[in-house]
Amino acid sequence: MKHTLLSFFLIFTFISAFAQIPTGYYDGTATLSGAALKTKLKEIITNGHVDHGYNGLWSGYQTTDIDKFYENDNSVLDIYSENPNGIDPYNYTPGSNQCGSYNSEGDCYNREHIVPQSLFNEQPPMVSDIHFIRPTDGKVNGIRSNYPYGKVGTASFTSQNGSKLGNSVSPGYSGTVFEPIDSFKGDVARMIFYFVTRYETQLSGFTTGNMLGGSAFPGLQNWELNQLLAWNTLDPVSPAEIERNNKSYAFQGNRNPYIDHPEFANQIWGTPTADSQAPTAPTNLVTSNPSSNSIFLNWTASTDDVGVAGYDIYKDGVFYATVLGTTATVSGLNPSTTYNFYIIAKDAAGNFSTASNTAPGTTLAGGQSSGTCGTETFETIPNGGNGYGLRTWTNGGITWNATDARTDQTINNKAITLRSGNLTSSSASAGIQSLTLTTSLKFGSGAGVLNVEINGVQIGTVPYSSTTNEIITTTINNINVTGNVIIKIINPTTGTNGPRVAIDDLSWTCYSGALSTAETAKEKSFSIYPNPVRNNELFVKGENLSKISKAQIYDLSGTLIETIENPFKKSNKINLKGLTKGSYILKTDTFSTKFIVE
């Protein structure tokens, strides 16, 4: 209804707005294309740019981001809450409702860097450039975090206007992405195009964040570039965008050329090509690590001309689940039963491979168990030195994002150090029953805890010592969450001088239904020491150790090294009997944890 009522007004505004491009502003671009056009536009939009500072954005928003096009109620136009075809779930008043703290959607609005500020270390003039910093709901802004924009497959979060976070099905990238609603996909694309043009000579010094390129041209990673070019076409320039560009020019002194001339995008980068080629078939599928109700699968990745978007797992010829990586744990199985599995790869365009080889697997009898479900040792984290920023990597089919993090500190070899940020996984299958983490205070003072969330719900805390470099390994038991899970480790401190805590050797066990002991649902924690082990003696601290009936030691490939019956009947010590140097998993009835032998 409101689109009908406003249609004449919007058409008039659209036509009038184009007339506000200054005469001669794009002189010198008519005969250019490709990298040359991009560099010429950089020169044009750099001239006249006035930096009003980060706090200046609040005043800028009072003219640049006012809703005169949807409800026409002069509220803040927020792309994460605006409902273009109905009533907005909530509204903000310009000049008030600014974050501050928030707990829920609708609490306050924030300054959302469409290109995360951690990628350029919060430096001016990028940190206050209004052309790519929008006023958005604080809660949704926080959920989006530093993830790139892309097409979501399975959403782990959906805002009240339909914006969502989840695994990527954009061709060429399988990590976590944030997807705005269709009405603002083009807005996002053109803001990012502006950023990589305005700051093209500085891109080589920025962190990529899985979106930016490391050179002036093309300036974006191929997968992100193709997705944004598609969105630029899908969602044409709107009257609201044109108004914002004009008001931003009045405020800041430069323009977004991709709003004035959206055709510039294809003239510079070309057009995305259709994907009609299916991925190759996955190979070398094998089963391993059976328990009484689960079997672990791993296989060799498929290849694709654009990118594999996921793998469909079939159990006895029936679809079971889709995963992103090349490993999975199939759970909910019956004891002492043989199953047959095969895998089919798919890309984002809907092309499917032929099936992999069929691999049989047999579950154990009831009461038996196997090794861990997932581990992250941080050995593949990108080198980022002592600067704090976004660190992103993929290991074992899971993409990890660490915000406000540095990479130069160690515990057991590499570790990630959180200042006031968090470590978040992409979606992992097979649920979670227990989680183990090693911590060590590196800077600042005082003992404290890190918060642990599963699928956005806090399920416990992990402590760290007040003594610098002291190592603590902790297990949280009885988490018992089924299905796909997203793991998040949060340092809740604020500011730059609080405790900065390194974390290492994260591992978790899959959800296995009923607990294997008569433990109550009360959360219990266990710790091991020393870690690394140097004298063949590993000590365990925790409640009811004498009731643990069995301990098993695995290497990281999942091979069982040793089984010890009633390991703590006489003491809390395990004699490792000369295990060779390396990393191992200790698994008992009630917890599992990783340890290092030196």
XYZ file of C-alpha atoms in Angstrom, residues 177-539:
363
model
C 28.459 -14.760 5.923
C 25.818 -12.119 6.554
C 23.011 -11.589 4.032
C 20.873 -8.415 3.957
C 17.345 -8.513 2.555
C 16.935 -8.190 -1.219
C 15.973 -4.494 -1.052
C 19.415 -3.577 0.323
C 21.729 -6.057 -1.381
C 22.639 -3.524 -4.063
C 23.211 -0.838 -1.422
C 25.756 -3.085 0.308
C 27.463 -3.974 -2.983
C 27.836 -0.348 -4.048
C 29.181 0.702 -0.632
C 31.870 -1.989 -0.819
C 32.691 -1.006 -4.413
C 33.118 2.565 -3.140
C 35.496 1.399 -0.378
C 37.825 -0.626 -2.629
C 37.923 2.286 -5.075
C 38.436 5.138 -2.600
C 41.161 3.212 -0.725
C 42.621 1.105 -3.538
C 46.226 2.170 -2.900
C 45.961 1.098 0.751
C 44.363 -2.326 0.281
C 47.697 -4.171 0.349
C 48.134 -3.078 3.962
C 44.646 -4.111 5.101
C 43.501 -7.487 6.432
C 41.326 -9.262 3.862
C 38.574 -10.511 6.176
C 37.798 -13.056 3.422
C 36.378 -10.221 1.330
C 39.044 -7.657 0.372
C 41.795 -8.352 -2.133
C 45.421 -7.647 -1.402
C 46.028 -5.311 -4.348
C 44.455 -2.266 -5.960
C 42.815 -4.320 -8.692
C 40.455 -6.047 -8.566
C 40.430 -5.072 -4.869
C 38.101 -7.889 -3.794
C 38.372 -11.633 -3.512
C 36.844 -13.307 -6.561
C 33.967 -14.965 -4.729
C 32.923 -11.694 -3.056
C 33.327 -9.705 -6.248
C 31.068 -12.074 -8.190
C 28.442 -12.013 -5.440
C 28.434 -8.209 -5.223
C 28.251 -7.794 -9.002
C 25.184 -10.040 -8.987
C 23.614 -7.978 -6.180
C 24.407 -4.739 -8.033
C 22.237 -6.060 -10.872
C 19.569 -7.714 -8.687
C 18.873 -4.573 -6.636
C 19.140 -1.408 -8.778
C 19.857 2.016 -7.295
C 16.871 3.267 -5.287
C 15.662 6.829 -4.658
C 16.704 6.415 -1.010
C 20.254 5.581 -2.115
C 20.414 8.592 -4.400
C 19.195 10.864 -1.606
C 21.796 9.422 0.746
C 24.563 9.973 -1.823
C 23.536 13.610 -2.270
C 23.356 14.247 1.476
C 26.688 12.484 2.025
C 28.243 14.693 -0.646
C 26.935 17.770 1.168
C 28.290 16.424 4.475
C 31.628 14.910 3.404
C 32.473 16.481 0.039
C 32.715 13.373 -2.148
C 30.319 10.948 -3.823
C 29.800 7.225 -4.377
C 30.262 6.838 -8.145
C 28.498 3.452 -8.207
C 25.262 5.111 -7.116
C 25.590 7.897 -9.667
C 26.651 5.441 -12.382
C 25.920 1.810 -11.392
C 27.123 0.758 -14.840
C 30.670 1.628 -13.723
C 30.796 -1.671 -11.797
C 30.481 -3.839 -14.897
C 32.737 -1.501 -16.890
C 35.463 -2.059 -14.298
C 35.027 -5.691 -13.240
C 32.887 -7.229 -15.984
C 29.787 -9.315 -15.359
C 29.499 -12.539 -13.333
C 29.361 -15.655 -15.505
C 26.732 -18.358 -15.228
C 27.841 -21.591 -13.567
C 26.739 -24.654 -15.523
C 29.556 -27.056 -14.633
C 28.962 -29.674 -11.940
C 31.624 -30.426 -9.309
C 33.714 -33.565 -9.613
C 32.691 -36.513 -7.455
C 34.129 -36.711 -3.925
C 36.667 -39.519 -3.584
C 38.273 -41.732 -0.951
C 35.287 -41.770 1.406
C 36.146 -43.775 4.530
C 34.439 -44.396 7.868
C 36.217 -44.450 11.245
C 35.912 -43.816 14.999
C 32.589 -45.605 15.513
C 30.691 -45.308 18.781
C 27.489 -47.048 19.773
C 25.428 -44.380 17.976
C 27.765 -42.475 15.610
C 30.329 -42.949 12.825
C 32.928 -40.463 11.584
C 33.259 -39.858 7.825
C 36.011 -38.169 5.848
C 36.676 -37.846 2.134
C 38.764 -36.035 -0.474
C 37.313 -32.719 -1.635
C 35.641 -32.219 -4.997
C 36.738 -29.520 -7.427
C 34.538 -27.040 -9.290
C 35.086 -24.254 -11.811
C 33.515 -21.721 -9.401
C 33.425 -23.384 -6.019
C 31.878 -26.250 -4.059
C 29.046 -25.009 -1.824
C 28.552 -28.168 0.246
C 28.349 -31.951 0.446
C 25.182 -34.019 0.836
C 25.610 -37.139 2.973
C 23.490 -40.201 2.206
C 22.965 -43.043 4.688
C 21.659 -46.290 3.186
C 20.520 -44.332 0.139
C 18.562 -41.730 2.147
C 19.651 -38.091 2.482
C 21.063 -37.420 5.969
C 22.569 -33.886 6.055
C 24.534 -31.208 4.194
C 27.973 -30.192 5.466
C 30.524 -27.627 4.299
C 33.818 -29.421 4.906
C 35.177 -32.855 4.073
C 34.473 -34.477 7.445
C 31.292 -35.242 9.350
C 29.991 -37.287 12.246
C 26.762 -39.157 11.523
C 24.904 -39.601 14.811
C 21.596 -41.072 15.975
C 22.563 -44.554 14.806
C 21.692 -47.926 16.347
C 24.325 -50.003 18.199
C 25.952 -52.988 16.454
C 24.531 -51.990 13.059
C 26.214 -51.677 9.644
C 25.387 -48.643 7.487
C 26.440 -47.675 3.961
C 27.365 -44.059 3.145
C 28.085 -42.023 0.034
C 28.615 -38.289 -0.642
C 27.412 -35.955 -3.413
C 29.005 -32.509 -3.918
C 27.013 -29.464 -5.028
C 27.739 -25.885 -6.038
C 25.734 -22.722 -5.384
C 24.142 -22.824 -8.832
C 22.479 -26.151 -8.025
C 24.812 -28.409 -10.016
C 25.339 -31.836 -8.387
C 28.256 -34.242 -8.778
C 27.974 -37.967 -9.261
C 28.150 -40.003 -6.059
C 31.370 -40.886 -4.280
C 32.359 -44.441 -3.536
C 30.123 -46.216 -1.008
C 31.774 -46.800 2.378
C 30.336 -49.156 5.009
C 30.626 -48.512 8.738
C 29.512 -50.518 11.769
C 28.596 -48.990 15.130
C 29.906 -50.440 18.378
C 27.893 -52.298 20.950
C 26.067 -50.163 23.507
C 28.321 -48.468 26.066
C 31.443 -48.280 23.862
C 32.736 -44.901 22.685
C 35.356 -43.281 20.453
C 37.464 -40.132 20.233
C 36.653 -36.455 20.030
C 34.188 -34.877 17.620
C 36.197 -31.781 16.693
C 39.468 -30.043 17.518
C 41.089 -26.702 16.817
C 44.793 -26.378 17.630
C 45.227 -22.919 16.018
C 48.236 -24.125 14.067
C 46.763 -22.742 10.813
C 45.881 -19.246 12.044
C 47.168 -16.481 9.745
C 50.196 -14.577 10.984
C 49.011 -11.189 12.211
C 51.717 -10.219 14.678
C 50.965 -8.189 17.785
C 48.225 -6.058 16.257
C 44.629 -6.669 17.274
C 42.112 -7.292 14.515
C 39.973 -9.882 12.742
C 41.694 -13.230 12.193
C 39.927 -15.744 9.927
C 40.962 -19.239 8.885
C 39.480 -22.607 7.957
C 40.561 -25.927 9.420
C 38.899 -29.328 9.264
C 35.914 -27.931 7.366
C 35.157 -25.273 9.997
C 35.781 -21.558 9.476
C 36.853 -19.596 12.552
C 36.645 -15.850 13.099
C 38.499 -14.226 16.001
C 37.710 -10.549 16.579
C 40.009 -8.083 18.357
C 42.634 -10.824 18.389
C 46.411 -11.155 18.012
C 48.430 -14.170 16.873
C 51.940 -13.734 18.288
C 51.417 -15.387 21.693
C 51.820 -19.114 22.344
C 50.631 -21.824 24.727
C 51.188 -25.191 23.047
C 52.749 -23.747 19.906
C 50.332 -21.328 18.213
C 47.430 -19.764 20.110
C 44.922 -16.950 19.552
C 44.797 -14.079 22.065
C 41.507 -12.228 22.672
C 41.427 -8.662 23.976
C 37.743 -7.728 24.113
C 36.685 -9.900 21.214
C 35.472 -13.424 20.582
C 36.247 -16.617 18.690
C 33.322 -17.952 16.641
C 33.027 -21.095 14.541
C 30.965 -21.729 11.478
C 28.249 -24.346 11.832
C 29.449 -27.824 12.874
C 27.329 -30.951 12.665
C 26.556 -33.725 15.187
C 25.887 -31.513 18.226
C 28.077 -31.086 21.285
C 28.222 -32.889 24.610
C 31.390 -31.530 26.250
C 33.937 -28.830 25.425
C 37.576 -28.484 26.492
C 39.746 -25.360 26.268
C 43.207 -24.291 27.440
C 43.717 -20.692 28.632
C 46.652 -18.511 29.668
C 46.700 -14.836 30.708
C 49.217 -12.919 28.566
C 48.658 -9.228 29.372
C 46.773 -7.306 32.039
C 46.118 -8.555 35.551
C 43.625 -10.530 37.591
C 41.904 -13.874 37.228
C 38.655 -14.134 35.312
C 36.572 -16.241 32.955
C 35.762 -16.513 29.278
C 32.106 -17.045 28.394
C 31.172 -20.028 26.230
C 28.091 -19.863 24.003
C 26.518 -22.568 21.875
C 24.094 -21.275 19.239
C 23.947 -17.903 20.994
C 23.151 -19.331 24.456
C 25.734 -19.198 27.247
C 26.354 -22.720 28.551
C 29.256 -22.091 30.925
C 32.552 -20.327 31.549
C 36.239 -21.209 31.259
C 38.598 -19.714 33.858
C 42.054 -18.193 33.408
C 44.663 -17.669 36.101
C 45.811 -14.319 37.498
C 49.404 -15.519 36.995
C 50.784 -14.519 33.609
C 51.539 -17.500 31.339
C 50.063 -20.067 33.761
C 48.188 -22.706 31.749
C 44.747 -24.012 32.727
C 42.819 -26.676 30.799
C 39.106 -26.879 31.552
C 36.261 -29.120 30.384
C 32.593 -28.153 30.450
C 30.418 -31.254 30.554
C 26.725 -31.975 30.021
C 26.229 -29.330 27.335
C 24.055 -31.796 25.410
C 23.024 -29.765 22.354
C 21.880 -31.704 19.274
C 22.062 -30.845 15.577
C 24.245 -28.140 14.044
C 26.135 -25.966 16.526
C 28.051 -22.684 16.441
C 30.710 -22.377 19.148
C 31.596 -18.945 20.520
C 34.291 -18.124 23.102
C 33.979 -14.552 24.445
C 36.363 -12.384 26.457
C 33.766 -10.204 28.252
C 36.254 -7.511 29.299
C 36.104 -4.081 27.661
C 38.734 -1.520 26.763
C 42.301 -1.958 25.579
C 44.027 -2.519 28.918
C 41.954 -5.340 30.389
C 43.047 -8.989 30.594
C 44.181 -10.304 27.226
C 43.819 -14.064 27.263
C 45.362 -16.647 24.954
C 43.364 -19.783 24.158
C 44.544 -23.050 22.656
C 43.620 -26.698 22.112
C 39.872 -26.336 21.774
C 38.117 -29.705 21.428
C 34.598 -31.027 21.848
C 32.707 -34.306 21.825
C 29.611 -34.913 19.725
C 26.220 -35.218 21.379
C 25.626 -38.903 22.058
C 22.135 -38.978 23.554
C 21.839 -40.176 27.137
C 24.889 -39.574 29.300
C 27.195 -42.538 29.740
C 27.353 -42.178 33.528
C 24.916 -41.497 36.336
C 26.089 -37.902 36.552
C 23.375 -35.359 37.241
C 22.761 -32.501 34.825
C 24.788 -30.226 37.079
C 27.763 -28.805 35.149
C 31.125 -30.181 36.244
C 34.604 -29.104 35.190
C 37.828 -31.071 35.020
C 41.357 -29.815 34.494
C 44.689 -31.453 33.690
C 48.230 -30.468 34.573
C 51.017 -29.994 33.696
C 50.361 -29.328 30.044
C 52.707 -29.852 28.200
C 53.719 -33.084 29.972
C 57.453 -33.453 30.499
C 57.946 -36.359 32.968
C 55.471 -38.943 31.673
C 52.998 -38.074 34.442
C 49.643 -36.404 33.744
C 47.485 -35.277 36.691
